C-alpha positions as a Python dict, from the first residue, in 0.01 Angstrom:
ca = {
    (1, 'M'): (0, 0, 0),
    (2, 'K'): (115, 343, -121),
    (3, 'S'): (-225, 414, -283),
    (4, 'P'): (-481, 261, -46),
    (5, 'G'): (-773, 462, -187),
    (6, 'F'): (-711, 344, -540),
    (7, 'T'): (-647, -14, -424),
    (8, 'V'): (-972, -32, -225),
    (9, 'T'): (-1169, 115, -517),
    (10, 'A'): (-1010, -129, -761),
    (11, 'V'): (-1068, -431, -536),
    (12, 'A'): (-1432, -328, -479),
    (13, 'S'): (-1492, -286, -855),
    (14, 'L'): (-1335, -621, -930),
    (15, 'A'): (-1527, -786, -644),
    (16, 'L'): (-1856, -683, -804),
    (17, 'G'): (-1752, -794, -1152),
    (18, 'I'): (-1587, -1121, -1048),
    (19, 'G'): (-1854, -1192, -785),
    (20, 'A'): (-2132, -1165, -1044),
    (21, 'N'): (-1941, -1403, -1273),
    (22, 'I'): (-1882, -1653, -990),
    (23, 'A'): (-2252, -1640, -895),
    (24, 'I'): (-2374, -1703, -1249),
    (25, 'F'): (-2115, -1975, -1301),
    (26, 'G'): (-2236, -2131, -974),
    (27, 'L'): (-2587, -2136, -1121),
    (28, 'V'): (-2459, -2283, -1451),
    (29, 'N'): (-2256, -2537, -1255),
    (30, 'A'): (-2562, -2646, -1055),
    (31, 'V'): (-2788, -2670, -1361),
    (32, 'I'): (-2555, -2797, -1634),
    (33, 'L'): (-2206, -2894, -1524),
    (34, 'R'): (-2241, -3074, -1191),
    (35, 'K'): (-2313, -3441, -1252),
    (36, 'P'): (-2456, -3686, -996),
    (37, 'P'): (-2207, -3953, -891),
    (38, 'L'): (-2353, -4232, -1102),
    (39, 'E'): (-2176, -4560, -1159),
    (40, 'K'): (-2023, -4570, -1510),
    (41, 'P'): (-2239, -4283, -1641),
    (42, 'E'): (-2111, -4339, -1996),
    (43, 'E'): (-2320, -4660, -2008),
    (44, 'L'): (-2649, -4489, -1913),
    (45, 'V'): (-2894, -4373, -2180),
    (46, 'R'): (-3240, -4219, -2184),
    (47, 'I'): (-3485, -4393, -2414),
    (48, 'Y'): (-3775, -4205, -2575),
    (49, 'E'): (-4058, -4291, -2807),
    (50, 'D'): (-4010, -4066, -3107),
    (51, 'S'): (-4212, -3946, -3404),
    (52, 'P'): (-4218, -3626, -3612),
    (53, 'R'): (-4535, -3514, -3434),
    (54, 'Y'): (-4432, -3618, -3080),
    (55, 'P'): (-4052, -3615, -3044),
    (56, 'Y'): (-3890, -3731, -2718),
    (57, 'Q'): (-4218, -3875, -2591),
    (58, 'P'): (-4246, -4076, -2266),
    (59, 'F'): (-4372, -4434, -2268),
    (60, 'A'): (-4705, -4598, -2200),
    (61, 'Y'): (-4627, -4862, -1939),
    (62, 'P'): (-4709, -5166, -2159),
    (63, 'D'): (-4481, -5018, -2430),
    (64, 'F'): (-4207, -4986, -2169),
    (65, 'E'): (-4248, -5349, -2064),
    (66, 'D'): (-4228, -5469, -2426),
    (67, 'L'): (-3917, -5261, -2488),
    (68, 'R'): (-3753, -5387, -2168),
    (69, 'D'): (-3827, -5752, -2251),
    (70, 'G'): (-3727, -5713, -2616),
    (71, 'T'): (-3382, -5561, -2557),
    (72, 'L'): (-3229, -5803, -2306),
    (73, 'D'): (-2937, -5855, -2545),
    (74, 'A'): (-2849, -5483, -2544),
    (75, 'F'): (-2921, -5354, -2194),
    (76, 'S'): (-2823, -5497, -1857),
    (77, 'G'): (-3134, -5325, -1723),
    (78, 'V'): (-3407, -5078, -1816),
    (79, 'A'): (-3603, -4880, -1556),
    (80, 'A'): (-3917, -4665, -1570),
    (81, 'I'): (-3967, -4333, -1387),
    (82, 'E'): (-4273, -4115, -1329),
    (83, 'T'): (-4328, -3813, -1105),
    (84, 'T'): (-4624, -3805, -868),
    (85, 'V'): (-4765, -3601, -580),
    (86, 'G'): (-4880, -3767, -259),
    (87, 'Q'): (-5089, -3624, 24),
    (88, 'V'): (-4899, -3713, 341),
    (89, 'D'): (-5076, -3716, 677),
    (90, 'R'): (-4844, -3701, 979),
    (91, 'G'): (-5041, -3670, 1302),
    (92, 'G'): (-5313, -3462, 1141),
    (93, 'N'): (-5069, -3232, 962),
    (94, 'I'): (-5132, -3253, 589),
    (95, 'E'): (-4868, -3173, 328),
    (96, 'A'): (-4828, -3248, -40),
    (97, 'L'): (-4501, -3424, -117),
    (98, 'L'): (-4337, -3476, -452),
    (99, 'G'): (-4246, -3835, -523),
    (100, 'E'): (-4102, -4056, -794),
    (101, 'L'): (-4248, -4389, -898),
    (102, 'V'): (-3963, -4607, -1021),
    (103, 'S'): (-3896, -4961, -1132),
    (104, 'V'): (-3754, -5166, -849),
    (105, 'N'): (-3422, -5204, -1035),
    (106, 'Y'): (-3385, -4825, -1064),
    (107, 'F'): (-3131, -4765, -787),
    (108, 'Q'): (-2925, -5072, -875),
    (109, 'L'): (-2924, -4953, -1236),
    (110, 'L'): (-2777, -4618, -1134),
    (111, 'G'): (-2530, -4779, -895),
    (112, 'F'): (-2677, -4645, -568),
    (113, 'Q'): (-2711, -4825, -236),
    (114, 'A'): (-2947, -4711, 39),
    (115, 'A'): (-2793, -4483, 301),
    (116, 'I'): (-3015, -4654, 560),
    (117, 'G'): (-3218, -4972, 517),
    (118, 'R'): (-3261, -5112, 168),
    (119, 'T'): (-3368, -5007, -180),
    (120, 'L'): (-3678, -5138, -354),
    (121, 'T'): (-3659, -5506, -451),
    (122, 'Y'): (-3838, -5735, -695),
    (123, 'E'): (-4063, -5855, -409),
    (124, 'D'): (-4206, -5500, -407),
    (125, 'D'): (-4304, -5530, -774),
    (126, 'V'): (-4518, -5844, -790),
    (127, 'A'): (-4861, -5686, -856),
    (128, 'P'): (-5024, -5342, -879),
    (129, 'G'): (-5101, -5200, -535),
    (130, 'A'): (-4976, -5509, -350),
    (131, 'H'): (-4674, -5371, -165),
    (132, 'P'): (-4715, -5022, -13),
    (133, 'V'): (-4350, -4953, 68),
    (134, 'L'): (-4139, -4647, -4),
    (135, 'M'): (-3797, -4493, 39),
    (136, 'L'): (-3744, -4142, 173),
    (137, 'S'): (-3517, -3884, 18),
    (138, 'N'): (-3227, -3785, 239),
    (139, 'G'): (-3355, -3427, 263),
    (140, 'Y'): (-3709, -3521, 367),
    (141, 'W'): (-3578, -3779, 615),
    (142, 'R'): (-3373, -3508, 788),
    (143, 'R'): (-3644, -3242, 759),
    (144, 'A'): (-3939, -3448, 879),
    (145, 'F'): (-3777, -3709, 1103),
    (146, 'G'): (-3465, -3528, 1224),
    (147, 'G'): (-3237, -3786, 1061),
    (148, 'D'): (-3366, -4064, 1292),
    (149, 'P'): (-3150, -4374, 1217),
    (150, 'D'): (-3433, -4602, 1332),
    (151, 'I'): (-3671, -4482, 1059),
    (152, 'V'): (-3684, -4820, 879),
    (153, 'G'): (-4006, -5008, 955),
    (154, 'R'): (-4207, -4702, 1050),
    (155, 'Y'): (-4513, -4595, 852),
    (156, 'L'): (-4595, -4288, 647),
    (157, 'R'): (-4961, -4237, 555),
    (158, 'V'): (-4983, -4134, 189),
    (159, 'N'): (-5322, -4070, 25),
    (160, 'G'): (-5490, -4230, 325),
    (161, 'R'): (-5290, -4555, 311),
    (162, 'P'): (-4997, -4647, 538),
    (163, 'Y'): (-4670, -4711, 354),
    (164, 'T'): (-4380, -4892, 521),
    (165, 'I'): (-4052, -4699, 509),
    (166, 'V'): (-3784, -4944, 392),
    (167, 'G'): (-3487, -4711, 339),
    (168, 'V'): (-3335, -4369, 281),
    (169, 'V'): (-3161, -4273, -45),
    (170, 'P'): (-2802, -4139, -40),
    (171, 'E'): (-2748, -3770, 33),
    (172, 'D'): (-2589, -3696, -304),
    (173, 'Y'): (-2883, -3821, -512),
    (174, 'H'): (-3158, -3568, -584),
    (175, 'G'): (-3389, -3740, -830),
    (176, 'S'): (-3404, -3794, -1205),
    (177, 'L'): (-3486, -3431, -1297),
    (178, 'R'): (-3230, -3167, -1207),
    (179, 'G'): (-3366, -2907, -966),
    (180, 'I'): (-3679, -3109, -886),
    (181, 'M'): (-3605, -3302, -567),
    (182, 'P'): (-3854, -3577, -474),
    (183, 'D'): (-3937, -3646, -109),
    (184, 'F'): (-4011, -4017, -151),
    (185, 'Y'): (-3969, -4306, -395),
    (186, 'A'): (-4218, -4590, -448),
    (187, 'S'): (-4261, -4873, -695),
    (188, 'V'): (-4438, -4804, -1025),
    (189, 'M'): (-4678, -5080, -919),
    (190, 'M'): (-4828, -4826, -676),
    (191, 'Y'): (-4917, -4582, -955),
    (192, 'D'): (-5294, -4634, -948),
    (193, 'E'): (-5293, -4621, -567),
    (194, 'L'): (-5111, -4287, -557),
    (195, 'N'): (-5308, -4143, -849),
    (196, 'P'): (-5667, -4245, -769),
    (197, 'D'): (-5820, -4018, -1035),
    (198, 'T'): (-5655, -4217, -1314),
    (199, 'R'): (-5732, -4587, -1320),
    (200, 'V'): (-5547, -4879, -1484),
    (201, 'I'): (-5271, -4656, -1624),
    (202, 'L'): (-5038, -4955, -1600),
    (203, 'E'): (-5254, -5143, -1853),
    (204, 'T'): (-5326, -4886, -2123),
    (205, 'R'): (-5111, -4804, -2425),
    (206, 'H'): (-5272, -4462, -2470),
    (207, 'S'): (-5127, -4282, -2168),
    (208, 'H'): (-4765, -4184, -2218),
    (209, 'R'): (-4631, -4099, -1872),
    (210, 'F'): (-4318, -4304, -1800),
    (211, 'F'): (-3962, -4208, -1889),
    (212, 'A'): (-3708, -4487, -1939),
    (213, 'I'): (-3341, -4523, -1847),
    (214, 'G'): (-3125, -4807, -1975),
    (215, 'R'): (-2774, -4925, -1899),
    (216, 'L'): (-2579, -5062, -2195),
    (217, 'D'): (-2464, -5418, -2138),
    (218, 'H'): (-2092, -5483, -2120),
    (219, 'G'): (-1933, -5430, -2462),
    (220, 'V'): (-2255, -5307, -2628),
    (221, 'T'): (-2218, -4991, -2836),
    (222, 'M'): (-2480, -4722, -2894),
    (223, 'A'): (-2521, -4844, -3254),
    (224, 'Q'): (-2596, -5198, -3133),
    (225, 'A'): (-2844, -5066, -2875),
    (226, 'E'): (-3015, -4855, -3142),
    (227, 'A'): (-3044, -5164, -3362),
    (228, 'A'): (-3200, -5355, -3071),
    (229, 'V'): (-3467, -5091, -3004),
    (230, 'E'): (-3535, -5066, -3377),
    (231, 'R'): (-3629, -5435, -3380),
    (232, 'V'): (-3886, -5363, -3109),
    (233, 'A'): (-4012, -5063, -3309),
    (234, 'E'): (-4059, -5284, -3617),
    (235, 'Q'): (-4269, -5523, -3410),
    (236, 'F'): (-4475, -5229, -3279),
    (237, 'R'): (-4540, -5114, -3637),
    (238, 'K'): (-4685, -5456, -3714),
    (239, 'D'): (-4882, -5507, -3392),
    (240, 'F'): (-5003, -5156, -3303),
    (241, 'D'): (-5022, -4973, -3635),
    (242, 'W'): (-4726, -4749, -3563),
    (243, 'N'): (-4635, -4514, -3848),
    (244, 'D'): (-4324, -4593, -4049),
    (245, 'D'): (-4152, -4280, -3915),
    (246, 'S'): (-4219, -4368, -3549),
    (247, 'G'): (-3956, -4541, -3338),
    (248, 'F'): (-3730, -4508, -3037),
    (249, 'L'): (-3455, -4256, -2968),
    (250, 'L'): (-3151, -4307, -2744),
    (251, 'V'): (-2967, -4015, -2582),
    (252, 'R'): (-2674, -4049, -2345),
    (253, 'M'): (-2766, -3932, -1995),
    (254, 'A'): (-2446, -3729, -1975),
    (255, 'D'): (-2587, -3506, -2253),
    (256, 'I'): (-2921, -3443, -2081),
    (257, 'I'): (-2999, -3169, -1830),
    (258, 'I'): (-3377, -3209, -1794),
    (259, 'H'): (-3531, -3299, -2130),
    (260, 'P'): (-3366, -3259, -2473),
    (261, 'P'): (-3618, -3007, -2623),
    (262, 'V'): (-3596, -2798, -2304),
    (263, 'D'): (-3218, -2831, -2271),
    (264, 'R'): (-3158, -2616, -2580),
    (265, 'F'): (-3323, -2320, -2409),
    (266, 'I'): (-3144, -2386, -2080),
    (267, 'R'): (-2804, -2388, -2249),
    (268, 'A'): (-2889, -2074, -2449),
    (269, 'A'): (-3001, -1895, -2132),
    (270, 'A'): (-2682, -2006, -1954),
    (271, 'W'): (-2463, -1870, -2236),
    (272, 'L'): (-2661, -1546, -2240),
    (273, 'L'): (-2627, -1492, -1865),
    (274, 'S'): (-2257, -1579, -1876),
    (275, 'T'): (-2201, -1334, -2161),
    (276, 'V'): (-2384, -1054, -1981),
    (277, 'V'): (-2188, -1089, -1657),
    (278, 'G'): (-1869, -1136, -1858),
    (279, 'L'): (-1935, -796, -2017),
    (280, 'V'): (-1987, -647, -1671),
    (281, 'L'): (-1643, -775, -1570),
    (282, 'L'): (-1499, -643, -1897),
    (283, 'I'): (-1636, -297, -1812),
    (284, 'A'): (-1475, -309, -1468),
    (285, 'C'): (-1140, -422, -1612),
    (286, 'T'): (-1148, -160, -1890),
    (287, 'N'): (-1226, 110, -1638),
    (288, 'L'): (-940, 7, -1412),
    (289, 'A'): (-703, -32, -1709),
    (290, 'G'): (-770, 334, -1791),
    (291, 'F'): (-690, 434, -1435),
    (292, 'L'): (-373, 225, -1437),
    (293, 'L'): (-270, 381, -1766),
    (294, 'A'): (-310, 724, -1607),
    (295, 'R'): (-116, 614, -1299),
    (296, 'S'): (166, 485, -1518),
    (297, 'L'): (247, 852, -1592),
    (298, 'D'): (330, 896, -1225),
    (299, 'R'): (560, 594, -1234),
    (300, 'R'): (747, 677, -1554),
    (301, 'K'): (1051, 814, -1367),
    (302, 'E'): (1070, 505, -1146),
    (303, 'I'): (1052, 281, -1453),
    (304, 'A'): (1312, 492, -1638),
    (305, 'I'): (1553, 457, -1343),
    (306, 'R'): (1501, 79, -1339),
    (307, 'L'): (1565, 62, -1716),
    (308, 'A'): (1875, 281, -1682),
    (309, 'M'): (2008, 45, -1413),
    (310, 'G'): (1977, -250, -1651),
    (311, 'A'): (1632, -389, -1582),
    (312, 'K'): (1481, -578, -1874),
    (313, 'R'): (1147, -457, -2009),
    (314, 'R'): (1013, -812, -1978),
    (315, 'A'): (1091, -809, -1604),
    (316, 'L'): (918, -471, -1558),
    (317, 'V'): (610, -590, -1751),
    (318, 'G'): (607, -899, -1528),
    (319, 'Q'): (629, -682, -1216),
    (320, 'I'): (333, -465, -1320),
    (321, 'L'): (129, -770, -1420),
    (322, 'A'): (210, -930, -1084),
    (323, 'E'): (80, -617, -908),
    (324, 'T'): (-245, -610, -1106),
    (325, 'T'): (-295, -986, -1072),
    (326, 'L'): (-248, -961, -694),
    (327, 'M'): (-502, -681, -687),
    (328, 'S'): (-740, -890, -898),
    (329, 'L'): (-697, -1192, -669),
    (330, 'L'): (-791, -970, -375),
    (331, 'G'): (-1096, -864, -576),
    (332, 'G'): (-1174, -1229, -650),
    (333, 'T'): (-1150, -1318, -281),
    (334, 'A'): (-1396, -1042, -198),
    (335, 'G'): (-1600, -1151, -499),
    (336, 'I'): (-1658, -1493, -338),
    (337, 'A'): (-1843, -1316, -56),
    (338, 'V'): (-2043, -1118, -314),
    (339, 'A'): (-2122, -1441, -503),
    (340, 'K'): (-2240, -1615, -186),
    (341, 'G'): (-2479, -1329, -117),
    (342, 'L'): (-2612, -1337, -475),
    (343, 'L'): (-2656, -1716, -464),
    (344, 'V'): (-2847, -1688, -136),
    (345, 'V'): (-3083, -1442, -306),
    (346, 'L'): (-3118, -1674, -607),
    (347, 'S'): (-3184, -1984, -395),
    (348, 'S'): (-3447, -1803, -187),
    (349, 'A'): (-3634, -1666, -490),
    (350, 'E'): (-3985, -1806, -520),
    (351, 'L'): (-4079, -1885, -878),
    (352, 'P'): (-4448, -1907, -978),
    (353, 'L'): (-4424, -2278, -1061),
    (354, 'P'): (-4644, -2567, -946),
    (355, 'I'): (-4336, -2768, -844),
    (356, 'P'): (-4062, -2600, -638),
    (357, 'I'): (-3721, -2580, -801),
    (358, 'Q'): (-3437, -2671, -564),
    (359, 'L'): (-3079, -2635, -678),
    (360, 'D'): (-2760, -2695, -486),
    (361, 'L'): (-2603, -2351, -529),
    (362, 'S'): (-2315, -2414, -290),
    (363, 'I'): (-1971, -2293, -394),
    (364, 'D'): (-1772, -2608, -460),
    (365, 'A'): (-1420, -2669, -589),
    (366, 'T'): (-1528, -2619, -952),
    (367, 'V'): (-1675, -2276, -876),
    (368, 'L'): (-1368, -2175, -672),
    (369, 'A'): (-1141, -2283, -958),
    (370, 'F'): (-1347, -2072, -1198),
    (371, 'G'): (-1320, -1772, -962),
    (372, 'F'): (-942, -1814, -943),
    (373, 'V'): (-907, -1835, -1323),
    (374, 'A'): (-1139, -1535, -1372),
    (375, 'S'): (-933, -1333, -1122),
    (376, 'V'): (-601, -1416, -1288),
    (377, 'V'): (-736, -1344, -1639),
    (378, 'A'): (-887, -1015, -1519),
    (379, 'G'): (-557, -915, -1357),
    (380, 'L'): (-360, -991, -1671),
    (381, 'F'): (-613, -809, -1891),
    (382, 'L'): (-629, -489, -1690),
    (383, 'G'): (-252, -478, -1642),
    (384, 'L'): (-134, -569, -1991),
    (385, 'I'): (-187, -234, -2168),
    (386, 'P'): (-43, -21, -1883),
    (387, 'A'): (250, -261, -1851),
    (388, 'V'): (340, -254, -2220),
    (389, 'Q'): (282, 120, -2260),
    (390, 'G'): (447, 218, -1933),
    (391, 'T'): (772, 40, -2012),
    (392, 'H'): (814, 188, -2362),
    (393, 'L'): (957, 531, -2293),
    (394, 'D'): (1263, 741, -2376),
    (395, 'I'): (1493, 697, -2077),
    (396, 'A'): (1714, 1008, -2096),
    (397, 'P'): (1438, 1272, -2152),
    (398, 'T'): (1224, 1110, -1884),
    (399, 'L'): (1506, 1121, -1629),
    (400, 'K'): (1567, 1485, -1718),
    (401, 'D'): (1190, 1561, -1697),
    (402, 'E'): (1203, 1698, -2051),
    (403, 'G'): (914, 1698, -2298),
    (404, 'A'): (1067, 1435, -2521),
    (405, 'G'): (821, 1189, -2381),
    (406, 'S'): (524, 1383, -2518),
    (407, 'G'): (476, 1135, -2801),
    (408, 'S'): (445, 861, -2543),
    (409, 'S'): (196, 1072, -2348),
    (410, 'R'): (-13, 1122, -2663),
    (411, 'R'): (-17, 748, -2719),
    (412, 'R'): (-133, 695, -2361),
    (413, 'L'): (-404, 955, -2402),
    (414, 'S'): (-521, 791, -2724),
    (415, 'L'): (-532, 451, -2554),
    (416, 'R'): (-724, 594, -2257),
    (417, 'N'): (-976, 750, -2495),
    (418, 'G'): (-1009, 415, -2673),
    (419, 'L'): (-1070, 237, -2343),
    (420, 'V'): (-1338, 490, -2247),
    (421, 'A'): (-1505, 451, -2587),
    (422, 'A'): (-1503, 71, -2552),
    (423, 'Q'): (-1646, 103, -2202),
    (424, 'V'): (-1932, 324, -2319),
    (425, 'A'): (-2002, 91, -2614),
    (426, 'V'): (-2031, -219, -2392),
    (427, 'C'): (-2246, -31, -2139),
    (428, 'L'): (-2474, 82, -2423),
    (429, 'V'): (-2515, -276, -2546),
    (430, 'L'): (-2610, -393, -2197),
    (431, 'L'): (-2850, -105, -2136),
    (432, 'I'): (-3028, -153, -2470),
    (433, 'S'): (-3053, -528, -2411),
    (434, 'A'): (-3194, -470, -2061),
    (435, 'G'): (-3446, -222, -2202),
    (436, 'L'): (-3559, -468, -2470),
    (437, 'F'): (-3594, -744, -2212),
    (438, 'L'): (-3802, -528, -1978),
    (439, 'R'): (-4023, -411, -2265),
    (440, 'S'): (-4079, -772, -2379),
    (441, 'L'): (-4162, -874, -2024),
    (442, 'Q'): (-4410, -587, -1993),
    (443, 'N'): (-4572, -683, -2325),
    (444, 'A'): (-4599, -1047, -2217),
    (445, 'Q'): (-4770, -949, -1893),
    (446, 'S'): (-5019, -726, -2074),
    (447, 'I'): (-5144, -1000, -2310),
    (448, 'D'): (-5519, -1054, -2270),
    (449, 'P'): (-5572, -1431, -2215),
    (450, 'G'): (-5941, -1398, -2304),
    (451, 'F'): (-6069, -1469, -1955),
    (452, 'G'): (-6057, -1291, -1622),
    (453, 'N'): (-5762, -1360, -1397),
    (454, 'E'): (-5817, -1113, -1112),
    (455, 'P'): (-5928, -1142, -841),
    (456, 'A'): (-5876, -1518, -833),
    (457, 'A'): (-5672, -1781, -655),
    (458, 'M'): (-5600, -2152, -680),
    (459, 'I'): (-5688, -2333, -357),
    (460, 'S'): (-5595, -2688, -260),
    (461, 'V'): (-5796, -2850, 19),
    (462, 'A'): (-5651, -3142, 211),
    (463, 'M'): (-5788, -3312, 523),
    (464, 'S'): (-5660, -3561, 774),
    (465, 'T'): (-5769, -3919, 714),
    (466, 'E'): (-5721, -3977, 1088),
    (467, 'K'): (-5981, -3714, 1181),
    (468, 'Y'): (-6239, -3774, 908),
    (469, 'S'): (-6400, -4094, 787),
    (470, 'G'): (-6494, -4131, 422),
    (471, 'D'): (-6849, -3995, 468),
    (472, 'E'): (-6732, -3717, 699),
    (473, 'G'): (-6464, -3622, 449),
    (474, 'R'): (-6710, -3599, 162),
    (475, 'L'): (-6944, -3388, 376),
    (476, 'F'): (-6650, -3161, 471),
    (477, 'M'): (-6559, -3114, 104),
}
């Protein structure tokens, strides 16, 4: 209160540093830490076909069926998943929607019930193409139908065929791949209907498209489940000429972000981003610690009087740390507003990807807890050196304003110079790293792919099946 200019400057500096850390942690939380509310997630595993040449490979559908039927003693259920794109025609308005084709036991396996209506059932899985039904994602249901509670029983025309809407998935489920949110879910039996350019995929063992999720049966360990899938692999080696080093690989779902080979890069990028913004906060704290060290010279007489009156050094250190922590908490509070702004920018960024990435970048309790911890740690860090140095002084010369405290002043000056040097060193590391990154990006963009890429565009043409018959549509194309 006595130094409002300094306080406002300090809070603003900390708001930028802490806000950047909260924003990046919010991104890390959305991508890595936040887990969907699955029932007994420790029992869920991803199952991959695996070989030295093709590690973590998805299944051909007949392979999936054989694995499912051959591991009934290890898994209470195994489900298949595949991503698809459907052309949806709503009153002549055409849009491409992302969907997931799943086994009908998929939602029961994960422990989800439908928010409205029902999930897919075994009656929807009797034969390929026989039951055109689907469930809507909660987001698409609200976006396209305004959250109409009477949506069940209505039709959605997908790829020219009407599909009956049987239910809406819960709001807190966003699909099997983090950041990629499907708009609808249909049975895997509708694969050839929704992908008309690829026929009889459900019958061939040469098209590996389906990922598998299994739930360990009660009391079954990972070792027992691995032994069960190995028995199926041995049979495959006899029947389908599998190599001796080919088999199946089980990975707990709790350890997977998107796909194990990709996850290594995601985690590395997350650590890198966290380190960079952590260094930014370190710069801010070091800068403010230098200022506080300088300001401690102005408070040396106050501290000397307190010591002369019997105050303990521990109490004075606690008082100064309380002041800096309070200031840091104010900076953290302002940093939440900064983080919200940064997360809005991140969520609105359009990446040049064929499938839109959608992440829930809301600030939840985990992110707020991180912001609080970061604020307290920052307050303790920036106040520790001034607190320790400011309370170690010669009382009598200080009260008399004599030069006996010059040794203490020299120590403070040396510390301030050290803080400045550390600040410059960290800034230099960040600047060089940023320069290397920009140069690498520039080099990557200047690579000649060997064919022309400008001027060019990719165009998708879609037409209403209600306005054009088959012949008219072909003529239009």
